[in-house]
Coordinates of N, CA, C and O and ligand atoms in Angstrom, one line a residue:
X1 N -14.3 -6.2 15.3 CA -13.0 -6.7 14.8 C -13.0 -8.2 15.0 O -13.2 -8.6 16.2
X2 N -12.6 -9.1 13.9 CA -12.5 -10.3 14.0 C -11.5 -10.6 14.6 O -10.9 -9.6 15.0
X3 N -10.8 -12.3 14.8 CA -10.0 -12.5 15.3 C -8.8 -12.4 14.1 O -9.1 -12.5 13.0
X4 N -7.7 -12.2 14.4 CA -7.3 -12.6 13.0 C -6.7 -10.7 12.5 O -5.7 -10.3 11.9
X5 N -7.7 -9.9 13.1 CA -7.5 -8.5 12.1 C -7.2 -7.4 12.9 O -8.0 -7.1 13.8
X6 N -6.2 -6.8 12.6 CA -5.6 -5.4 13.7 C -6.6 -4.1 13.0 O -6.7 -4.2 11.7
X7 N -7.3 -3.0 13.7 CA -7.6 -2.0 13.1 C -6.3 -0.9 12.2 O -5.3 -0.4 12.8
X8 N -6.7 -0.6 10.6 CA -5.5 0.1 10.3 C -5.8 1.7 10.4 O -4.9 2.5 10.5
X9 N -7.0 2.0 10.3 CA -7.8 3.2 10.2 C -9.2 3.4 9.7 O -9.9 2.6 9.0
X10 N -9.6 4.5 10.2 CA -11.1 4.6 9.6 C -11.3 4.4 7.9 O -10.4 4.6 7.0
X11 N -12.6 4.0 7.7 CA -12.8 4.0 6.1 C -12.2 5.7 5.5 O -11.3 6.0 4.8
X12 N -13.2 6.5 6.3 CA -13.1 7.8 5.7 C -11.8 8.3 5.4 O -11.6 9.3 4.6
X13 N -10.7 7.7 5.9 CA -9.2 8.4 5.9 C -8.9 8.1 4.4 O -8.2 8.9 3.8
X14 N -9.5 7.3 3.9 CA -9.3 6.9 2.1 C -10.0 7.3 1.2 O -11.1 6.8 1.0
X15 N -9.7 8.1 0.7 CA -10.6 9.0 -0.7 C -9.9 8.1 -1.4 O -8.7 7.6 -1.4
X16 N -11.3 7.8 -2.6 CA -10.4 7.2 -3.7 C -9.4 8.0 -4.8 O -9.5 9.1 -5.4
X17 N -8.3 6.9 -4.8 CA -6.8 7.3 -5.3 C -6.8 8.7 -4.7 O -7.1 9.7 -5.4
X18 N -6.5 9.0 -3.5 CA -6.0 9.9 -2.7 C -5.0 9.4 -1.8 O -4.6 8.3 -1.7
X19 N -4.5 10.3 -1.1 CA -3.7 9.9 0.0 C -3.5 8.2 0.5 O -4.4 7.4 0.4
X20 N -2.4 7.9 1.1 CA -2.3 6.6 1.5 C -2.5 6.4 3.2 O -2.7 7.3 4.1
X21 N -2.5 5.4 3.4 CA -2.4 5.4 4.9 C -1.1 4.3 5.5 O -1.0 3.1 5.3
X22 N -0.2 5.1 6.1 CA 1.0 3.3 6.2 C 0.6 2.7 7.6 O -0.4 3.1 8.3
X23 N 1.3 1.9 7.7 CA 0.9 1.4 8.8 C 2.3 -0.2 9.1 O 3.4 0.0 8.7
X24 N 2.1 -0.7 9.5 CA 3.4 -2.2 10.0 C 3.3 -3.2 10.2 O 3.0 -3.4 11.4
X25 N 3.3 -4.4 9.5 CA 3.1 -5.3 10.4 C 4.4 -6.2 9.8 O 5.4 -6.0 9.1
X26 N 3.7 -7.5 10.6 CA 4.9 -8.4 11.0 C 5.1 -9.7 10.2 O 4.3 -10.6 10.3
X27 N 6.5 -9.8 9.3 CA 6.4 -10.7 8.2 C 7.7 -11.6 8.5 O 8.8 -11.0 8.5
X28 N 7.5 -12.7 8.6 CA 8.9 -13.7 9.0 C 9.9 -13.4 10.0 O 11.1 -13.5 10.0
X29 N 8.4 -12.6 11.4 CA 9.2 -12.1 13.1 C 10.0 -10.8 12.5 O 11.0 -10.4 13.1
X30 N 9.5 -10.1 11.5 CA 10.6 -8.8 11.6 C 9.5 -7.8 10.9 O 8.8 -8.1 9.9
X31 N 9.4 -6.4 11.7 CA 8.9 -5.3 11.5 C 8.4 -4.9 9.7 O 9.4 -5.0 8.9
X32 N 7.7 -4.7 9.5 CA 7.7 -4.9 7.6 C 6.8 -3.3 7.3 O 5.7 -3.4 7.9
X33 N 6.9 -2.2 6.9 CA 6.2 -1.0 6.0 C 4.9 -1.7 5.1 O 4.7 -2.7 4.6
X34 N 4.3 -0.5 5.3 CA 3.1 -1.3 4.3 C 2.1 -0.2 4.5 O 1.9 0.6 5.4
X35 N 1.6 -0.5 3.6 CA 0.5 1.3 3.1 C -0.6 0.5 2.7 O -0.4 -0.6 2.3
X36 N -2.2 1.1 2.9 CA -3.4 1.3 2.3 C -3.7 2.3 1.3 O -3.4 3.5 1.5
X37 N -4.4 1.9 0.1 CA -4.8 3.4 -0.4 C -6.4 2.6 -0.8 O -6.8 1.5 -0.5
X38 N -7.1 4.0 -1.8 CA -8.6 3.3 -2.0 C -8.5 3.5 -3.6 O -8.3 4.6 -4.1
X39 N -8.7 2.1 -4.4 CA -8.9 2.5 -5.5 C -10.0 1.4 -6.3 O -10.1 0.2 -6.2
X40 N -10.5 1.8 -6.8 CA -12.2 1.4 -7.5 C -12.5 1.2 -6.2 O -12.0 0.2 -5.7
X41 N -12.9 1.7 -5.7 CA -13.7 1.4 -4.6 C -13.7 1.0 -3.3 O -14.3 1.3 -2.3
X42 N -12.3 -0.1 -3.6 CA -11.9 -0.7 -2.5 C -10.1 -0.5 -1.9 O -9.0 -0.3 -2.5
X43 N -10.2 -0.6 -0.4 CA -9.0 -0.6 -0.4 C -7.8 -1.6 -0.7 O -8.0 -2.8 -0.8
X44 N -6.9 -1.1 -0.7 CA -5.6 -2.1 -1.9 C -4.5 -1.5 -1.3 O -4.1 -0.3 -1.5
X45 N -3.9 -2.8 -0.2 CA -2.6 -3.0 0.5 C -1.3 -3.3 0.1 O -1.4 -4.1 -0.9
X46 N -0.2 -3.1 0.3 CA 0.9 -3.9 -0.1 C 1.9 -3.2 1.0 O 1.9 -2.2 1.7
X47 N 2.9 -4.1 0.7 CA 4.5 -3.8 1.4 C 4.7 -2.4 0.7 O 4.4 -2.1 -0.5
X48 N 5.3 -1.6 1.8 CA 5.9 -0.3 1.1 C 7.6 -0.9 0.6 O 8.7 -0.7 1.2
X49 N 7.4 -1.4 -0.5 CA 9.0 -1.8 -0.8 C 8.7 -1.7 -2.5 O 7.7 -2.0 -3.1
X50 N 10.1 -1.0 -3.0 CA 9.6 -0.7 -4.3 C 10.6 -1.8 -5.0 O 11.8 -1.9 -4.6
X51 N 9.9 -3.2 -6.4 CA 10.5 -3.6 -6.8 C 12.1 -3.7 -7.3 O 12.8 -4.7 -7.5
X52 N 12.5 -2.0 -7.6 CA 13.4 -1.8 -8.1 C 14.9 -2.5 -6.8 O 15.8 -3.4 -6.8
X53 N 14.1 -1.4 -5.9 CA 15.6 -1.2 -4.5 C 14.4 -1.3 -3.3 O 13.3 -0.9 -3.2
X54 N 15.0 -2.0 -2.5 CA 13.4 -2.2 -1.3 C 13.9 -0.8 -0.6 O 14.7 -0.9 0.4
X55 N 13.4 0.5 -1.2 CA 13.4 1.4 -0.1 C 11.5 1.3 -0.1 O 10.8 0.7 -0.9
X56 N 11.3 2.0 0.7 CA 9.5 2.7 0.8 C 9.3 3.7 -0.4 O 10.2 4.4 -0.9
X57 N 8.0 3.6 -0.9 CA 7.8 4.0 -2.3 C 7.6 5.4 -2.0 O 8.0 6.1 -2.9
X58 N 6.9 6.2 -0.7 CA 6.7 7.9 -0.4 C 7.8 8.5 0.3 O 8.3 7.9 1.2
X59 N 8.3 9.6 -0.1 CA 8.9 10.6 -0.1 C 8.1 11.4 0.9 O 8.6 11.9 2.0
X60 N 7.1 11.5 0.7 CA 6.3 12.5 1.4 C 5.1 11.7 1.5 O 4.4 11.2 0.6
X61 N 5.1 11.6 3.0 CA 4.6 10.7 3.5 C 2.9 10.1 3.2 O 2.2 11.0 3.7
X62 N 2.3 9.0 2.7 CA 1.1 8.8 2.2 C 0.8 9.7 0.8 O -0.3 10.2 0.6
X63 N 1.8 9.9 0.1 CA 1.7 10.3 -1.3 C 2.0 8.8 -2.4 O 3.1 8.3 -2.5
X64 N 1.1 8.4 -2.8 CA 1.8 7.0 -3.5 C 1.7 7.0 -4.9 O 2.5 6.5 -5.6
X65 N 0.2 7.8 -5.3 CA -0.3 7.6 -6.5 C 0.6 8.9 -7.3 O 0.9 9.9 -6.6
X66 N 0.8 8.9 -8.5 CA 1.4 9.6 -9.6 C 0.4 11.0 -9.6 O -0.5 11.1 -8.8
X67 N 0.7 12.1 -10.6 CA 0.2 13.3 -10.8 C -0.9 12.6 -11.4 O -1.9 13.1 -10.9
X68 N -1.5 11.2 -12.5 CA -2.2 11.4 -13.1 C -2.9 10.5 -12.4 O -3.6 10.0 -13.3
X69 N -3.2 9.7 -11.1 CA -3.7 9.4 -10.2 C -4.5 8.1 -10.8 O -5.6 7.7 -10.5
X70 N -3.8 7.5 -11.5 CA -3.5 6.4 -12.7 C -3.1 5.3 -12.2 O -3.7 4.2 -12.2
X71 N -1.9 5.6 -11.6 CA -0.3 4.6 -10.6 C -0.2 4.6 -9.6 O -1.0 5.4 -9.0
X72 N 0.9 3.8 -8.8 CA 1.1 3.7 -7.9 C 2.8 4.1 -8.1 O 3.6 3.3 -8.7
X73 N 3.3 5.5 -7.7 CA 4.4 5.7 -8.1 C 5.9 5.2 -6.9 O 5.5 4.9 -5.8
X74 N 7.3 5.1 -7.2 CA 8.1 5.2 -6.3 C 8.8 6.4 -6.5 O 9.4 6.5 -7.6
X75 N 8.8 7.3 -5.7 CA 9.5 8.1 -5.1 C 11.1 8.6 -5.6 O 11.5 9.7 -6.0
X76 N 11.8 7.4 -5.4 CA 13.0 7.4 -5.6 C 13.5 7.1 -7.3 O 14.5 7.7 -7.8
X77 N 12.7 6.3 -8.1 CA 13.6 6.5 -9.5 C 11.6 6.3 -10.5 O 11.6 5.9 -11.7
X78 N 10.6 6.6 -9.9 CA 9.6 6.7 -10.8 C 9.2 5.4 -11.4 O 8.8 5.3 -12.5
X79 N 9.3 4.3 -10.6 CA 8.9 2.8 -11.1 C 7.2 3.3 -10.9 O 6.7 4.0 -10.0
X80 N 6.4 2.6 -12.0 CA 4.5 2.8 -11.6 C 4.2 1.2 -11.4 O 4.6 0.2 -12.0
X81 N 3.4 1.3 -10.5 CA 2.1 0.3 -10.0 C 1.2 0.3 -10.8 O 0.9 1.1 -11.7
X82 N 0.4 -1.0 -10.6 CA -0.8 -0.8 -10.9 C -1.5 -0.5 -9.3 O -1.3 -1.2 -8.3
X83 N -2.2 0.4 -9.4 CA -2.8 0.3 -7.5 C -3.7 -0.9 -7.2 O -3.8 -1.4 -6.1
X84 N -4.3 -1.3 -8.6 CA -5.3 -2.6 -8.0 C -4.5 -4.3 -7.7 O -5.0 -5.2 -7.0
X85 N -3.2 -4.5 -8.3 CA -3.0 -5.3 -8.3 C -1.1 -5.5 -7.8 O -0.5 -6.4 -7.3
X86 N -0.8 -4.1 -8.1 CA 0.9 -3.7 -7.3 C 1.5 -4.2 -8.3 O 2.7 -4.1 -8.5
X87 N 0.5 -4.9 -9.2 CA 1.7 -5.1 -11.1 C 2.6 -4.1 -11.1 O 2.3 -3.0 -10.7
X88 N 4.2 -4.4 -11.5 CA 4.8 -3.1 -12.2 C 4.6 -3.0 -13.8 O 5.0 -3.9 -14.6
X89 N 3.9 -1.8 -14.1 CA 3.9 -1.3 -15.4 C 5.1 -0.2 -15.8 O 4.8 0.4 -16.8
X90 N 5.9 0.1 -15.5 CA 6.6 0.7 -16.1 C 7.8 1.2 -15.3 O 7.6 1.3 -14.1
X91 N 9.1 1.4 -15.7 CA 10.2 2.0 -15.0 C 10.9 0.8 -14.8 O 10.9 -0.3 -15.4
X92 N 11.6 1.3 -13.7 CA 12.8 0.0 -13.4 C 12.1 -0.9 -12.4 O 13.0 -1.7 -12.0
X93 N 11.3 -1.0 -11.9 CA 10.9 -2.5 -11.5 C 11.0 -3.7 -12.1 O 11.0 -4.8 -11.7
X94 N 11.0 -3.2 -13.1 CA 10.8 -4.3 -14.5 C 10.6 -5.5 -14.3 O 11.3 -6.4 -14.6
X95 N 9.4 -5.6 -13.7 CA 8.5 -6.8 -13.8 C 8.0 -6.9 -12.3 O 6.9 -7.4 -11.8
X96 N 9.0 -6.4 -11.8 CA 8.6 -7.2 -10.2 C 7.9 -6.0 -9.6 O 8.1 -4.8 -9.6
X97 N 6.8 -6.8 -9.2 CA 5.3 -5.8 -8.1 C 5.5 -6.1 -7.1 O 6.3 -6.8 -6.6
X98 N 4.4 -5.4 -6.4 CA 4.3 -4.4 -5.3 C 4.1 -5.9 -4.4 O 4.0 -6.8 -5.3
X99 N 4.1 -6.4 -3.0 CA 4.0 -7.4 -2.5 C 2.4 -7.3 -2.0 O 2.4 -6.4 -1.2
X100 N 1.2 -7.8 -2.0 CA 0.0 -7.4 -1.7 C 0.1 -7.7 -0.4 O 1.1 -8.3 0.2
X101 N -1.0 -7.1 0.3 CA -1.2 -7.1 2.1 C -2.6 -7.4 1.8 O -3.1 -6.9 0.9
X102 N -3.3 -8.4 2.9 CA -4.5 -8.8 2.8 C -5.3 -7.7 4.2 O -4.9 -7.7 5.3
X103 N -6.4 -6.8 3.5 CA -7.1 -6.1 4.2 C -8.8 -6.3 4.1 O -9.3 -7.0 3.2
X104 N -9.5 -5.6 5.4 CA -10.6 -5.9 4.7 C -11.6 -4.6 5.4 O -11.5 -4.3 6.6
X105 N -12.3 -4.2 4.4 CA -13.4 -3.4 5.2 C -14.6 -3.3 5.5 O -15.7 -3.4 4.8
X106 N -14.5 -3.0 6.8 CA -16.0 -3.3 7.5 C -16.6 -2.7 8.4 O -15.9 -2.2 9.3
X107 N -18.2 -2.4 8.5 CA -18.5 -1.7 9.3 C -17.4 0.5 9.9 O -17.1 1.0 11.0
X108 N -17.1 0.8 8.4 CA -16.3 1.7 8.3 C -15.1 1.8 8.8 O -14.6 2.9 8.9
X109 N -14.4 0.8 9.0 CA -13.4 0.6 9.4 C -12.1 -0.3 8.2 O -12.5 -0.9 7.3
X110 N -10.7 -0.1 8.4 CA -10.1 -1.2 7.4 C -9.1 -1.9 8.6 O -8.4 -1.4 9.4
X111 N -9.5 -3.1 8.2 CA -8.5 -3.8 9.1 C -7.2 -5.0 8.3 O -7.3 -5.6 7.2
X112 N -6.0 -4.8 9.3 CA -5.0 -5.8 8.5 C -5.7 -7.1 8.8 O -6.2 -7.3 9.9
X113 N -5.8 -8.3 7.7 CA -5.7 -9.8 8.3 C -4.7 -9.9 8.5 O -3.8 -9.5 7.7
X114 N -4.4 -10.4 9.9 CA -2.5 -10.8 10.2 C -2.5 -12.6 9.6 O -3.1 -13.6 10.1
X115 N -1.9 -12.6 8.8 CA -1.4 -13.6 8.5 C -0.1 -14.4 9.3 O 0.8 -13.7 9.6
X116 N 0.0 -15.7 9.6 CA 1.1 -16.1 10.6 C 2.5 -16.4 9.6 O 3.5 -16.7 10.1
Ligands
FES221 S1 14.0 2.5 -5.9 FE1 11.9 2.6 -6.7 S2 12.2 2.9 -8.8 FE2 14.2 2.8 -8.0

């Protein structure tokens, strides 16, 4: 682990577009939600805050992606993601995406960059 990066979980815990992983860190000195998931290959971070209403986008916890494993869904009124980029494509986000989290993986591991 470099300087700079907290461990969030093993690689293996991420099947692609499967389950998510959340995890916390720390954004302008205040506690912030934020999930991992794996998609094309790699894993793809963001704030768990859904553009619509900033609640957390899972219901049931580390569920993020839609039935057709396509999206990145919310929970609460069905806004979709894109998972690669947290774009909102559809619902009431309307327009506003996912906030990205900078991760990286290495040596089977994913780690947050903490950013200051
Ligand atoms: S709170 Fe997420 S779609 Fe409304």
């Amino acid at each position: 682990m470099a300087d700079g990066e907290r461990l969030i979980c093993a690689s293996e815990a991420l099947a692609e577009c499967g389950r998510g992983v959340r995890f916390e860190l720390t954004r302008f000195g205040k506690a912030q939600p934020a999930f991992v998931v794996r998609y094309a290959g790699e894993p793809r971070a963001f704030l768990n805050q859904c553009g619509h209403v900033p609640v957390e986008l899972d219901w049931q916890e580390g569920e993020f992606f839609d039935v057709s494993k396509l999206y990145l869904i919310c929970a609460t009124h069905g806004a979709l993601y894109h998972p690669g980029s947290g774009a909102c494509v559809g619902g009431r986000c309307a327009g506003r995406g996912l906030i990205p989290v900078a991760v990286v993986e290495r040596d089977g591991h994913i780690y947050l960059v903490e950013t200051s």
